mmCIF file of C-alpha atoms in Angstrom:
data_model
loop_
_atom_site.group_PDB
_atom_site.id
_atom_site.type_symbol
_atom_site.label_atom_id
_atom_site.label_comp_id
_atom_site.label_asym_id
_atom_site.label_seq_id
_atom_site.Cartn_x
_atom_site.Cartn_y
_atom_site.Cartn_z
ATOM 1 C CA MET A 1 0.000 0.000 0.000
ATOM 2 C CA LEU A 2 1.031 3.666 -0.397
ATOM 3 C CA PRO A 3 2.877 5.308 2.497
ATOM 4 C CA ARG A 4 0.495 6.809 5.038
ATOM 5 C CA ARG A 5 1.393 10.450 4.370
ATOM 6 C CA ILE A 6 0.946 10.002 0.623
ATOM 7 C CA ARG A 7 -2.536 8.568 1.237
ATOM 8 C CA TYR A 8 -3.309 11.558 3.443
ATOM 9 C CA PHE A 9 -2.051 13.916 0.729
ATOM 10 C CA ILE A 10 -4.273 12.298 -1.939
ATOM 11 C CA ALA A 11 -7.349 12.540 0.312
ATOM 12 C CA VAL A 12 -6.812 16.220 1.087
ATOM 13 C CA ALA A 13 -6.110 16.948 -2.592
ATOM 14 C CA GLU A 14 -9.307 15.208 -3.680
ATOM 15 C CA ASP A 15 -11.517 16.895 -1.031
ATOM 16 C CA GLU A 16 -9.684 20.263 -1.102
ATOM 17 C CA HIS A 17 -10.540 20.512 2.567
ATOM 18 C CA PHE A 18 -8.798 19.255 5.704
ATOM 19 C CA GLY A 19 -12.043 18.773 7.603
ATOM 20 C CA ARG A 20 -13.741 16.617 4.984
ATOM 21 C CA ALA A 21 -10.545 14.626 4.375
ATOM 22 C CA SER A 22 -10.086 14.019 8.101
ATOM 23 C CA ARG A 23 -13.601 12.630 8.419
ATOM 24 C CA ARG A 24 -13.045 10.318 5.432
ATOM 25 C CA LEU A 25 -9.725 9.143 6.810
ATOM 26 C CA ARG A 26 -11.088 8.923 10.360
ATOM 27 C CA ILE A 27 -8.224 10.994 11.743
ATOM 28 C CA ALA A 28 -8.398 14.210 13.762
ATOM 29 C CA GLN A 29 -8.062 17.326 11.635
ATOM 30 C CA PRO A 30 -5.105 18.795 13.591
ATOM 31 C CA ALA A 31 -3.237 15.523 13.266
ATOM 32 C CA LEU A 32 -3.942 15.422 9.519
ATOM 33 C CA SER A 33 -2.709 18.995 9.133
ATOM 34 C CA ARG A 34 0.520 18.114 10.967
ATOM 35 C CA GLN A 35 1.076 15.056 8.734
ATOM 36 C CA ILE A 36 0.690 17.153 5.563
ATOM 37 C CA ARG A 37 3.025 19.869 6.928
ATOM 38 C CA THR A 38 5.620 17.210 7.821
ATOM 39 C CA LEU A 39 5.373 15.819 4.271
ATOM 40 C CA GLU A 40 5.873 19.290 2.787
ATOM 41 C CA ASP A 41 8.901 19.862 5.032
ATOM 42 C CA GLU A 42 10.392 16.533 3.909
ATOM 43 C CA LEU A 43 9.817 17.384 0.238
ATOM 44 C CA GLY A 44 11.047 20.961 0.539
ATOM 45 C CA PHE A 45 8.069 22.649 -1.126
ATOM 46 C CA ASP A 46 4.401 23.443 -0.472
ATOM 47 C CA LEU A 47 1.757 21.073 -1.781
ATOM 48 C CA PHE A 48 -1.254 23.241 -0.954
ATOM 49 C CA GLU A 49 -2.247 26.885 -0.843
ATOM 50 C CA ARG A 50 -4.107 27.417 2.453
ATOM 51 C CA LEU A 51 -7.324 29.335 1.773
ATOM 52 C CA SER A 52 -9.948 30.737 4.122
ATOM 53 C CA ARG A 53 -12.266 27.892 3.120
ATOM 54 C CA GLY A 54 -10.264 24.853 2.236
ATOM 55 C CA VAL A 55 -7.040 24.341 0.324
ATOM 56 C CA ARG A 56 -5.879 24.347 -3.286
ATOM 57 C CA LEU A 57 -3.078 22.344 -4.849
ATOM 58 C CA THR A 58 0.056 24.178 -5.880
ATOM 59 C CA HIS A 59 1.573 23.424 -9.272
ATOM 60 C CA PRO A 60 4.080 20.947 -7.745
ATOM 61 C CA GLY A 61 1.188 19.484 -5.755
ATOM 62 C CA ARG A 62 -0.815 18.840 -8.925
ATOM 63 C CA LEU A 63 2.147 17.087 -10.521
ATOM 64 C CA LEU A 64 2.687 14.956 -7.437
ATOM 65 C CA LEU A 65 -1.006 14.018 -7.281
ATOM 66 C CA ALA A 66 -0.980 12.826 -10.913
ATOM 67 C CA GLU A 67 2.141 10.726 -10.321
ATOM 68 C CA MET A 68 0.875 9.270 -7.043
ATOM 69 C CA ARG A 69 -2.396 8.234 -8.649
ATOM 70 C CA GLU A 70 -0.431 6.350 -11.298
ATOM 71 C CA VAL A 71 1.759 4.764 -8.614
ATOM 72 C CA GLU A 72 -1.364 3.730 -6.709
ATOM 73 C CA ALA A 73 -2.891 2.198 -9.853
ATOM 74 C CA GLN A 74 0.325 0.281 -10.578
ATOM 75 C CA LEU A 75 0.464 -0.916 -6.993
ATOM 76 C CA LEU A 76 -3.120 -2.162 -7.130
ATOM 77 C CA ARG A 77 -2.389 -3.952 -10.422
ATOM 78 C CA GLY A 78 0.669 -5.562 -8.873
ATOM 79 C CA ILE A 79 -1.275 -6.715 -5.830
ATOM 80 C CA ALA A 80 -4.009 -8.147 -8.060
ATOM 81 C CA ALA A 81 -1.435 -9.988 -10.187
ATOM 82 C CA ALA A 82 0.296 -11.379 -7.099
ATOM 83 C CA ARG A 83 -3.026 -12.510 -5.626
ATOM 84 C CA SER A 84 -3.944 -14.133 -8.938
ATOM 85 C CA ALA A 85 -0.615 -15.989 -8.979
ATOM 86 C CA ALA A 86 -1.092 -17.112 -5.371
ATOM 87 C CA GLU A 87 -4.475 -18.543 -6.363
ATOM 88 C CA GLY A 88 -3.010 -20.313 -9.409
ATOM 89 C CA ARG A 89 -4.699 -18.017 -11.923
ATOM 90 C CA HIS A 90 -1.658 -16.194 -13.331
ATOM 91 C CA GLY A 91 1.879 -17.132 -14.323
ATOM 92 C CA ARG A 92 3.641 -19.720 -16.465
ATOM 93 C CA LEU A 93 3.286 -23.500 -16.270
ATOM 94 C CA ARG A 94 6.031 -25.574 -17.948
ATOM 95 C CA LEU A 95 5.024 -29.113 -18.872
ATOM 96 C CA SER A 96 6.815 -31.995 -20.577
ATOM 97 C CA LEU A 97 5.204 -35.116 -21.970
ATOM 98 C CA ILE A 98 5.453 -38.120 -24.244
ATOM 99 C CA ASP A 99 3.860 -36.967 -27.490
ATOM 100 C CA SER A 100 1.436 -39.894 -27.827
ATOM 101 C CA ALA A 101 -0.160 -38.999 -24.481
ATOM 102 C CA ALA A 102 -1.371 -35.726 -25.997
ATOM 103 C CA TRP A 103 -3.338 -37.291 -28.846
ATOM 104 C CA HIS A 104 -6.424 -38.463 -26.978
ATOM 105 C CA GLY A 105 -7.983 -38.786 -23.552
ATOM 106 C CA VAL A 106 -6.866 -37.530 -20.166
ATOM 107 C CA VAL A 107 -4.052 -35.151 -21.129
ATOM 108 C CA PRO A 108 -5.611 -33.130 -23.993
ATOM 109 C CA ASN A 109 -8.978 -33.010 -22.235
ATOM 110 C CA ALA A 110 -7.372 -31.787 -19.011
ATOM 111 C CA LEU A 111 -5.371 -29.157 -20.899
ATOM 112 C CA ARG A 112 -8.532 -27.808 -22.538
ATOM 113 C CA ALA A 113 -10.338 -27.683 -19.194
ATOM 114 C CA TYR A 114 -7.359 -26.020 -17.504
ATOM 115 C CA ARG A 115 -7.020 -23.359 -20.203
ATOM 116 C CA ALA A 116 -10.750 -22.602 -20.014
ATOM 117 C CA ARG A 117 -10.585 -22.162 -16.238
ATOM 118 C CA PHE A 118 -7.250 -20.315 -16.115
ATOM 119 C CA PRO A 119 -6.988 -18.324 -19.373
ATOM 120 C CA ASP A 120 -4.281 -16.025 -17.974
ATOM 121 C CA VAL A 121 -1.832 -18.852 -17.262
ATOM 122 C CA GLU A 122 0.774 -19.334 -19.986
ATOM 123 C CA VAL A 123 1.221 -23.063 -20.607
ATOM 124 C CA SER A 124 4.372 -24.248 -22.385
ATOM 125 C CA LEU A 125 4.553 -27.840 -23.658
ATOM 126 C CA SER A 126 7.677 -29.800 -24.588
ATOM 127 C CA THR A 127 7.728 -33.375 -25.889
ATOM 128 C CA MET A 128 10.767 -35.464 -24.994
ATOM 129 C CA PRO A 129 11.784 -38.973 -23.893
ATOM 130 C CA ALA A 130 11.016 -40.001 -20.319
ATOM 131 C CA ALA A 131 14.646 -39.885 -19.143
ATOM 132 C CA GLN A 132 15.050 -36.318 -20.363
ATOM 133 C CA GLN A 133 11.731 -35.357 -18.772
ATOM 134 C CA ILE A 134 12.910 -36.608 -15.383
ATOM 135 C CA ALA A 135 16.226 -34.775 -15.732
ATOM 136 C CA TRP A 136 14.561 -31.482 -16.673
ATOM 137 C CA LEU A 137 12.009 -31.770 -13.890
ATOM 138 C CA SER A 138 14.688 -32.529 -11.298
ATOM 139 C CA GLU A 139 16.723 -29.537 -12.510
ATOM 140 C CA GLY A 140 13.729 -27.194 -12.203
ATOM 141 C CA ARG A 141 13.481 -26.592 -15.944
ATOM 142 C CA THR A 142 9.882 -27.861 -15.992
ATOM 143 C CA ASP A 143 7.075 -27.972 -13.428
ATOM 144 C CA ALA A 144 5.488 -31.335 -14.240
ATOM 145 C CA ALA A 145 6.281 -34.362 -16.408
ATOM 146 C CA ILE A 146 3.763 -36.739 -17.998
ATOM 147 C CA VAL A 147 5.398 -40.119 -18.541
ATOM 148 C CA TYR A 148 4.719 -43.835 -18.716
ATOM 149 C CA ASN A 149 5.712 -46.412 -16.102
ATOM 150 C CA ILE A 150 7.688 -44.177 -13.749
ATOM 151 C CA ALA A 151 6.128 -44.579 -10.327
ATOM 152 C CA GLU A 152 8.972 -43.102 -8.277
ATOM 153 C CA ALA A 153 12.147 -41.059 -8.603
ATOM 154 C CA ASP A 154 14.408 -39.242 -6.151
ATOM 155 C CA GLY A 155 12.840 -36.000 -4.968
ATOM 156 C CA LEU A 156 9.779 -36.443 -7.179
ATOM 157 C CA VAL A 157 6.151 -37.317 -6.490
ATOM 158 C CA SER A 158 4.343 -39.547 -9.009
ATOM 159 C CA THR A 159 0.556 -39.637 -9.434
ATOM 160 C CA HIS A 160 -1.176 -42.343 -11.480
ATOM 161 C CA LEU A 161 -3.602 -41.073 -14.126
ATOM 162 C CA ALA A 162 -4.609 -44.004 -16.344
ATOM 163 C CA SER A 163 -3.688 -47.502 -17.478
ATOM 164 C CA ILE A 164 -3.151 -47.626 -21.231
ATOM 165 C CA PRO A 165 -3.390 -51.023 -22.989
ATOM 166 C CA ILE A 166 -0.731 -52.451 -25.274
ATOM 167 C CA VAL A 167 -2.125 -53.325 -28.703
ATOM 168 C CA LEU A 168 -0.866 -55.065 -31.831
ATOM 169 C CA ALA A 169 0.415 -52.969 -34.723
ATOM 170 C CA MET A 170 0.498 -54.749 -38.089
ATOM 171 C CA PRO A 171 0.622 -53.988 -41.804
ATOM 172 C CA ALA A 172 -2.820 -53.091 -43.135
ATOM 173 C CA ASP A 173 -2.901 -56.264 -45.263
ATOM 174 C CA CYS A 174 -1.956 -58.606 -42.398
ATOM 175 C CA PRO A 175 -4.081 -61.823 -42.361
ATOM 176 C CA LEU A 176 -4.542 -61.444 -38.601
ATOM 177 C CA LEU A 177 -7.031 -58.668 -39.280
ATOM 178 C CA ALA A 178 -9.468 -61.257 -40.662
ATOM 179 C CA LEU A 179 -9.666 -63.041 -37.323
ATOM 180 C CA PRO A 180 -12.704 -62.288 -35.130
ATOM 181 C CA ARG A 181 -10.290 -61.887 -32.230
ATOM 182 C CA ILE A 182 -6.509 -62.057 -31.920
ATOM 183 C CA ARG A 183 -4.791 -64.066 -29.201
ATOM 184 C CA VAL A 184 -1.145 -64.204 -28.175
ATOM 185 C CA ARG A 185 -0.680 -67.646 -29.755
ATOM 186 C CA ASP A 186 -1.757 -66.242 -33.138
ATOM 187 C CA LEU A 187 1.440 -64.175 -33.276
ATOM 188 C CA SER A 188 3.808 -67.137 -33.270
ATOM 189 C CA ASP A 189 4.217 -67.355 -37.063
ATOM 190 C CA TYR A 190 5.060 -63.685 -37.527
ATOM 191 C CA PRO A 191 8.299 -61.748 -37.009
ATOM 192 C CA LEU A 192 7.950 -59.407 -34.032
ATOM 193 C CA ILE A 193 9.775 -56.084 -33.919
ATOM 194 C CA GLY A 194 11.031 -55.512 -30.396
ATOM 195 C CA PHE A 195 12.663 -52.533 -28.730
ATOM 196 C CA GLN A 196 15.704 -51.959 -26.578
ATOM 197 C CA ARG A 197 15.054 -52.556 -22.895
ATOM 198 C CA ALA A 198 16.697 -49.278 -21.918
ATOM 199 C CA ALA A 199 13.893 -47.412 -23.677
ATOM 200 C CA SER A 200 11.262 -48.742 -21.234
ATOM 201 C CA PRO A 201 12.518 -51.385 -18.790
ATOM 202 C CA LYS A 202 9.176 -52.151 -17.121
ATOM 203 C CA LEU A 203 7.272 -52.521 -20.390
ATOM 204 C CA PHE A 204 10.073 -54.677 -21.815
ATOM 205 C CA ASP A 205 9.957 -56.986 -18.793
ATOM 206 C CA ASP A 206 6.145 -57.148 -18.757
ATOM 207 C CA LEU A 207 5.999 -58.075 -22.442
ATOM 208 C CA THR A 208 8.818 -60.590 -22.090
ATOM 209 C CA ALA A 209 6.889 -62.347 -19.321
ATOM 210 C CA ALA A 210 3.597 -62.248 -21.228
ATOM 211 C CA LEU A 211 5.172 -63.716 -24.376
ATOM 212 C CA ALA A 212 7.505 -66.199 -22.695
ATOM 213 C CA ASP A 213 5.688 -69.261 -24.039
ATOM 214 C CA ILE A 214 5.442 -68.066 -27.646
ATOM 215 C CA ASP A 215 8.049 -69.066 -30.235
ATOM 216 C CA PHE A 216 8.370 -66.031 -32.488
ATOM 217 C CA THR A 217 10.062 -65.999 -35.858
ATOM 218 C CA ARG A 218 13.477 -64.418 -35.425
ATOM 219 C CA ASN A 219 13.414 -60.872 -36.690
ATOM 220 C CA PHE A 220 16.317 -59.627 -38.817
ATOM 221 C CA ILE A 221 15.654 -55.973 -37.942
ATOM 222 C CA SER A 222 17.758 -54.502 -35.118
ATOM 223 C CA GLU A 223 15.737 -53.387 -32.124
ATOM 224 C CA PRO A 224 14.798 -49.667 -32.283
ATOM 225 C CA THR A 225 14.646 -47.362 -29.269
ATOM 226 C CA ASN A 226 11.179 -45.828 -29.717
ATOM 227 C CA GLU A 227 7.689 -46.611 -30.964
ATOM 228 C CA ALA A 228 7.904 -44.256 -33.937
ATOM 229 C CA ASP A 229 10.762 -46.314 -35.400
ATOM 230 C CA MET A 230 8.979 -49.569 -34.563
ATOM 231 C CA LEU A 231 5.846 -48.437 -36.399
ATOM 232 C CA ALA A 232 7.915 -47.287 -39.379
ATOM 233 C CA LEU A 233 9.260 -50.830 -39.656
ATOM 234 C CA VAL A 234 5.709 -52.207 -39.415
ATOM 235 C CA SER A 235 4.654 -49.858 -42.191
ATOM 236 C CA MET A 236 7.451 -51.281 -44.382
ATOM 237 C CA GLY A 237 6.161 -54.799 -43.762
ATOM 238 C CA SER A 238 9.107 -55.895 -41.629
ATOM 239 C CA GLY A 239 6.953 -57.467 -38.930
ATOM 240 C CA LEU A 240 4.476 -56.847 -36.152
ATOM 241 C CA ALA A 241 4.939 -54.679 -33.069
ATOM 242 C CA LEU A 242 3.307 -54.301 -29.690
ATOM 243 C CA ALA A 243 2.669 -50.627 -29.030
ATOM 244 C CA ASN A 244 0.892 -48.187 -26.762
ATOM 245 C CA ALA A 245 -2.808 -47.982 -27.700
ATOM 246 C CA MET A 246 -2.534 -44.192 -27.961
ATOM 247 C CA GLN A 247 -0.549 -44.698 -31.168
ATOM 248 C CA SER A 248 -3.758 -45.847 -32.869
ATOM 249 C CA TRP A 249 -5.120 -42.312 -32.695
ATOM 250 C CA ARG A 250 -2.438 -41.170 -35.144
ATOM 251 C CA PRO A 251 -1.628 -44.295 -37.163
ATOM 252 C CA PRO A 252 1.252 -44.268 -39.651
ATOM 253 C CA HIS A 253 0.425 -44.946 -43.285
ATOM 254 C CA GLY A 254 -0.360 -48.590 -43.918
ATOM 255 C CA VAL A 255 -0.481 -49.617 -40.249
ATOM 256 C CA ALA A 256 -3.508 -51.151 -38.520
ATOM 257 C CA PHE A 257 -4.063 -51.680 -34.811
ATOM 258 C CA ALA A 258 -6.055 -54.284 -32.908
ATOM 259 C CA PRO A 259 -6.222 -55.562 -29.333
ATOM 260 C CA VAL A 260 -4.711 -58.929 -28.368
ATOM 261 C CA GLU A 261 -7.423 -60.520 -26.268
ATOM 262 C CA ASP A 262 -5.266 -62.348 -23.731
ATOM 263 C CA LEU A 263 -2.358 -59.890 -23.593
ATOM 264 C CA ASN A 264 -2.924 -58.231 -20.234
ATOM 265 C CA VAL A 265 -0.127 -55.690 -20.403
ATOM 266 C CA THR A 266 -0.685 -51.983 -19.795
ATOM 267 C CA GLN A 267 1.388 -48.866 -19.343
ATOM 268 C CA SER A 268 0.754 -46.601 -16.369
ATOM 269 C CA LEU A 269 0.350 -42.955 -17.386
ATOM 270 C CA ASN A 270 1.718 -40.824 -14.545
ATOM 271 C CA VAL A 271 2.293 -37.160 -13.795
ATOM 272 C CA LEU A 272 5.371 -36.252 -11.735
ATOM 273 C CA HIS A 273 6.352 -33.090 -9.904
ATOM 274 C CA ARG A 274 9.086 -32.058 -7.478
ATOM 275 C CA ARG A 275 8.353 -32.918 -3.863
ATOM 276 C CA ASP A 276 9.305 -29.415 -2.688
ATOM 277 C CA ASP A 277 7.228 -27.610 -5.339
ATOM 278 C CA ASN A 278 4.222 -25.853 -3.773
ATOM 279 C CA SER A 279 3.215 -23.949 -6.902
ATOM 280 C CA PRO A 280 -0.560 -23.373 -7.047
ATOM 281 C CA LEU A 281 -0.356 -23.400 -10.869
ATOM 282 C CA ARG A 282 1.114 -26.897 -10.871
ATOM 283 C CA ALA A 283 -1.336 -28.092 -8.216
ATOM 284 C CA SER A 284 -4.313 -26.771 -10.201
ATOM 285 C CA PHE A 285 -3.144 -28.525 -13.346
ATOM 286 C CA ILE A 286 -2.711 -31.860 -11.578
ATOM 287 C CA ASP A 287 -6.201 -31.392 -10.131
ATOM 288 C CA ALA A 288 -7.465 -30.947 -13.696
ATOM 289 C CA LEU A 289 -5.671 -34.135 -14.771
ATOM 290 C CA LEU A 290 -7.137 -36.112 -11.881
ATOM 291 C CA ALA A 291 -10.630 -34.766 -12.508
ATOM 292 C CA GLU A 292 -10.402 -35.821 -16.139
ATOM 293 C CA ALA A 293 -8.884 -39.193 -15.230
ATOM 294 C CA SER A 294 -11.796 -39.923 -12.901
ATOM 295 C CA THR A 295 -14.316 -39.506 -15.742
ATOM 296 C CA ASP A 296 -12.322 -40.507 -18.823
ATOM 297 C CA GLY A 297 -12.512 -44.297 -18.512
ATOM 298 C CA THR A 298 -9.328 -46.157 -19.371
ATOM 299 C CA GLY A 299 -11.096 -48.575 -21.694
ATOM 300 C CA ASP A 300 -11.752 -45.939 -24.354
ATOM 301 C CA THR A 301 -8.130 -45.508 -25.402
ATOM 302 C CA ARG A 302 -8.207 -46.323 -29.099
ATOM 303 C CA PRO A 303 -10.408 -45.930 -32.180
ATOM 304 C CA GLU A 304 -12.308 -48.748 -33.811
ATOM 305 C CA THR A 305 -10.463 -52.092 -33.859
ATOM 306 C CA GLY A 306 -8.455 -52.704 -37.019
ATOM 307 C CA ARG A 307 -8.450 -49.097 -38.214
ATOM 308 C CA ALA A 308 -5.600 -48.385 -40.599
ATOM 309 C CA SER A 309 -4.082 -45.321 -42.204
ATOM 310 C CA GLY A 310 -3.952 -45.298 -45.978
#
């Protein structure tokens, strides 16, 4: 707030009368007069001409009044902006995510709801691999990370959002698409494109366990490090791949997706933030994610079975 004597000066200037200003300020008139005289002594010039009935601003007084009104307006704007930030309604929110998580469901729906509720918050989005997301979050370069299968990390808090099924990706002319339902055993005569364990250790181990009894045709393609490369190989007819169901919302050309009925493998979609981060912006966004997750339904994670691109 403005210093007390400046507030007194503005009141007297607006009322042009010590008596009226003192009643508005709820201060005795002699005390108000002394405060204004002390201010004038500190400044080294008169602010008012004392008249028989009231006062009138001097030229320096008029200039000071105009400046102090602008200072007061700026101060009020600053207080309003700070209050808005404290309530999570103003500022910048830095998010990172795996790109496929943004194509359908919890994440895009929560972002739309968050933007509608907090239009003055600037949201920046960066897509990057999970390991880089964790590094950036730990370093304070982002405020929240949306990743798969990371339930804990040093100094970070992980919140589960949804369980996303693993589905079969195959060339659009694959005979498996003619089956009324696909089972794990149906994959045994086809080359399967894997991925390097370092890319997603938990998913690698879960799939290895689920497929342990199936004798797959040895694949001559080296194992890629991400799903985009895996699906590119599927598109070229190199084999089949097991991929996150979210990929079916943006299928590559010539690739079809379908569930494998008895493959009970999912990926946990989580949001992480720093344990010591008390930002109301971050908290409000996670609330939006959780609200959407509670109504989204994890079963509706892919378009119609067998849909292909091209």
